[in-house]
């Protein structure tokens, strides 16, 4: 069965999947941007699990990912992936962003998620250049997805038109026999 990678232009917190990936920070206690919206919408159960992870494990290192319940969000699980802050490109930011995507996908596979949604990690508050981040996100996911037996489909959910058009251009040029690419119409 071919794996699927689908591009969506919309709000990731309204898009039903098994595992929803959050652009988290190392504390896992919420922050601004998407993290703020997710913590607000997920509710107290998810918050309590994040507090426990913060207390027991000190949160989550950059490039890593932790799983909690998704609470009131339209998903079974939340995967809190910590991307790197852009510091100019000389502090291993590309590798750390790649790690964040691959570790989040590995966690999703471990919990048996069939569908996973990703935001454009690190391209907001963390100022990672959108084009490079998109190339890393798509390159990482498309190269490792075939080895993840549980996962059937990955959704890249872009809120802003700029990221959506960048992803659309890269994905429309992709030609991988193991992966079926689908580009949704703009919302
Ligand atoms: N649906 C999909 N994508 C969204 C949504 C949404 N509802 N809201 C924001 N985004 C997009 C932004 O447009 C951006 O492209 O998510 C991407 C990541 O942006 P941020 O939320 O700013 O996260 P990031 O750049 O990864 O920085 C993480 O910011 O929010 C804090 O606590 C967080 O410290 C952490 C840092």
PDB file of C-alpha atoms and ligand atoms in Angstrom, residues 10-13 23-26 30-37 83 85 119-128 130 157-160 163, ligand 1:
ATOM      1  CA  UNK A  10      -5.952  25.417   7.059  1.00  0.00           C
ATOM      2  CA  UNK A  11      -5.996  25.264  10.850  1.00  0.00           C
ATOM      3  CA  UNK A  12      -4.265  22.130  12.164  1.00  0.00           C
ATOM      4  CA  UNK A  13      -6.300  22.274  15.391  1.00  0.00           C
ATOM      5  CA  UNK A  23       5.399  23.143  17.617  1.00  0.00           C
ATOM      6  CA  UNK A  24       6.317  23.008  21.280  1.00  0.00           C
ATOM      7  CA  UNK A  25       9.073  24.522  23.398  1.00  0.00           C
ATOM      8  CA  UNK A  26      11.465  22.683  25.693  1.00  0.00           C
ATOM      9  CA  UNK A  30       2.920  26.063  26.366  1.00  0.00           C
ATOM     10  CA  UNK A  31       4.022  29.333  24.850  1.00  0.00           C
ATOM     11  CA  UNK A  32       2.905  31.599  22.041  1.00  0.00           C
ATOM     12  CA  UNK A  33       1.799  30.836  18.482  1.00  0.00           C
ATOM     13  CA  UNK A  34       0.405  27.402  17.693  1.00  0.00           C
ATOM     14  CA  UNK A  35       1.547  26.047  21.065  1.00  0.00           C
ATOM     15  CA  UNK A  36      -0.672  28.580  22.834  1.00  0.00           C
ATOM     16  CA  UNK A  37      -3.733  27.646  20.716  1.00  0.00           C
ATOM     17  CA  UNK A  83      12.169  22.520  16.774  1.00  0.00           C
ATOM     18  CA  UNK A  85      15.268  28.513  17.108  1.00  0.00           C
ATOM     19  CA  UNK A 119       2.630  22.214  11.217  1.00  0.00           C
ATOM     20  CA  UNK A 120       5.554  24.165   9.743  1.00  0.00           C
ATOM     21  CA  UNK A 121       7.763  23.634  12.794  1.00  0.00           C
ATOM     22  CA  UNK A 122      10.125  26.509  13.774  1.00  0.00           C
ATOM     23  CA  UNK A 123       8.964  28.889  11.021  1.00  0.00           C
ATOM     24  CA  UNK A 124       7.046  31.246  13.316  1.00  0.00           C
ATOM     25  CA  UNK A 125       8.430  32.527  16.635  1.00  0.00           C
ATOM     26  CA  UNK A 126      11.636  30.538  16.001  1.00  0.00           C
ATOM     27  CA  UNK A 127      12.229  32.402  12.712  1.00  0.00           C
ATOM     28  CA  UNK A 128      13.543  29.434  10.715  1.00  0.00           C
ATOM     29  CA  UNK A 130      10.428  28.982   5.460  1.00  0.00           C
ATOM     30  CA  UNK A 157      -1.071  21.617   7.394  1.00  0.00           C
ATOM     31  CA  UNK A 158      -0.080  25.181   6.481  1.00  0.00           C
ATOM     32  CA  UNK A 159      -1.970  28.020   8.121  1.00  0.00           C
ATOM     33  CA  UNK A 160      -0.430  30.842   6.100  1.00  0.00           C
ATOM     34  CA  UNK A 163       4.143  28.319   3.634  1.00  0.00           C
TER      35      UNK A 163
HETATM   36  N1  LIG B   1      -2.637  25.664  12.216  1.00  0.00           N
HETATM   37  C1  LIG B   1      -1.529  25.369  11.477  1.00  0.00           C
HETATM   38  N2  LIG B   1      -0.372  26.062  11.566  1.00  0.00           N
HETATM   39  C2  LIG B   1      -0.336  27.089  12.446  1.00  0.00           C
HETATM   40  C3  LIG B   1      -1.442  27.457  13.248  1.00  0.00           C
HETATM   41  C4  LIG B   1      -2.627  26.684  13.108  1.00  0.00           C
HETATM   42  N3  LIG B   1      -3.719  26.949  13.847  1.00  0.00           N
HETATM   43  N4  LIG B   1      -1.080  28.532  14.009  1.00  0.00           N
HETATM   44  C5  LIG B   1       0.198  28.817  13.675  1.00  0.00           C
HETATM   45  N5  LIG B   1       0.647  27.960  12.737  1.00  0.00           N
HETATM   46  C6  LIG B   1       1.952  27.933  12.072  1.00  0.00           C
HETATM   47  C7  LIG B   1       2.647  29.255  11.972  1.00  0.00           C
HETATM   48  O1  LIG B   1       2.149  29.991  10.857  1.00  0.00           O
HETATM   49  C8  LIG B   1       4.082  28.805  11.746  1.00  0.00           C
HETATM   50  O2  LIG B   1       4.291  28.600  10.348  1.00  0.00           O
HETATM   51  O3  LIG B   1       2.819  27.116  12.819  1.00  0.00           O
HETATM   52  C9  LIG B   1       4.156  27.450  12.464  1.00  0.00           C
HETATM   53  C10 LIG B   1       4.988  27.460  13.732  1.00  0.00           C
HETATM   54  O4  LIG B   1       4.820  28.716  14.336  1.00  0.00           O
HETATM   55  P1  LIG B   1       4.930  28.945  15.926  1.00  0.00           P
HETATM   56  O5  LIG B   1       3.687  28.520  16.562  1.00  0.00           O
HETATM   57  O6  LIG B   1       5.372  30.357  16.097  1.00  0.00           O
HETATM   58  O7  LIG B   1       6.073  27.945  16.423  1.00  0.00           O
HETATM   59  P2  LIG B   1       7.635  27.891  16.168  1.00  0.00           P
HETATM   60  O8  LIG B   1       8.104  28.862  15.150  1.00  0.00           O
HETATM   61  O9  LIG B   1       7.920  26.444  15.965  1.00  0.00           O
HETATM   62  O10 LIG B   1       8.209  28.375  17.567  1.00  0.00           O
HETATM   63  C11 LIG B   1       7.950  27.587  18.683  1.00  0.00           C
HETATM   64  O11 LIG B   1       6.899  29.392  19.770  1.00  0.00           O
HETATM   65  O12 LIG B   1       4.747  29.111  20.275  1.00  0.00           O
HETATM   66  C12 LIG B   1       5.994  29.132  20.840  1.00  0.00           C
HETATM   67  O13 LIG B   1       5.967  27.702  22.757  1.00  0.00           O
HETATM   68  C13 LIG B   1       6.342  27.776  21.392  1.00  0.00           C
HETATM   69  O14 LIG B   1       8.492  28.415  22.209  1.00  0.00           O
HETATM   70  C14 LIG B   1       7.809  27.733  21.173  1.00  0.00           C
HETATM   71  C15 LIG B   1       7.992  28.504  19.880  1.00  0.00           C
END
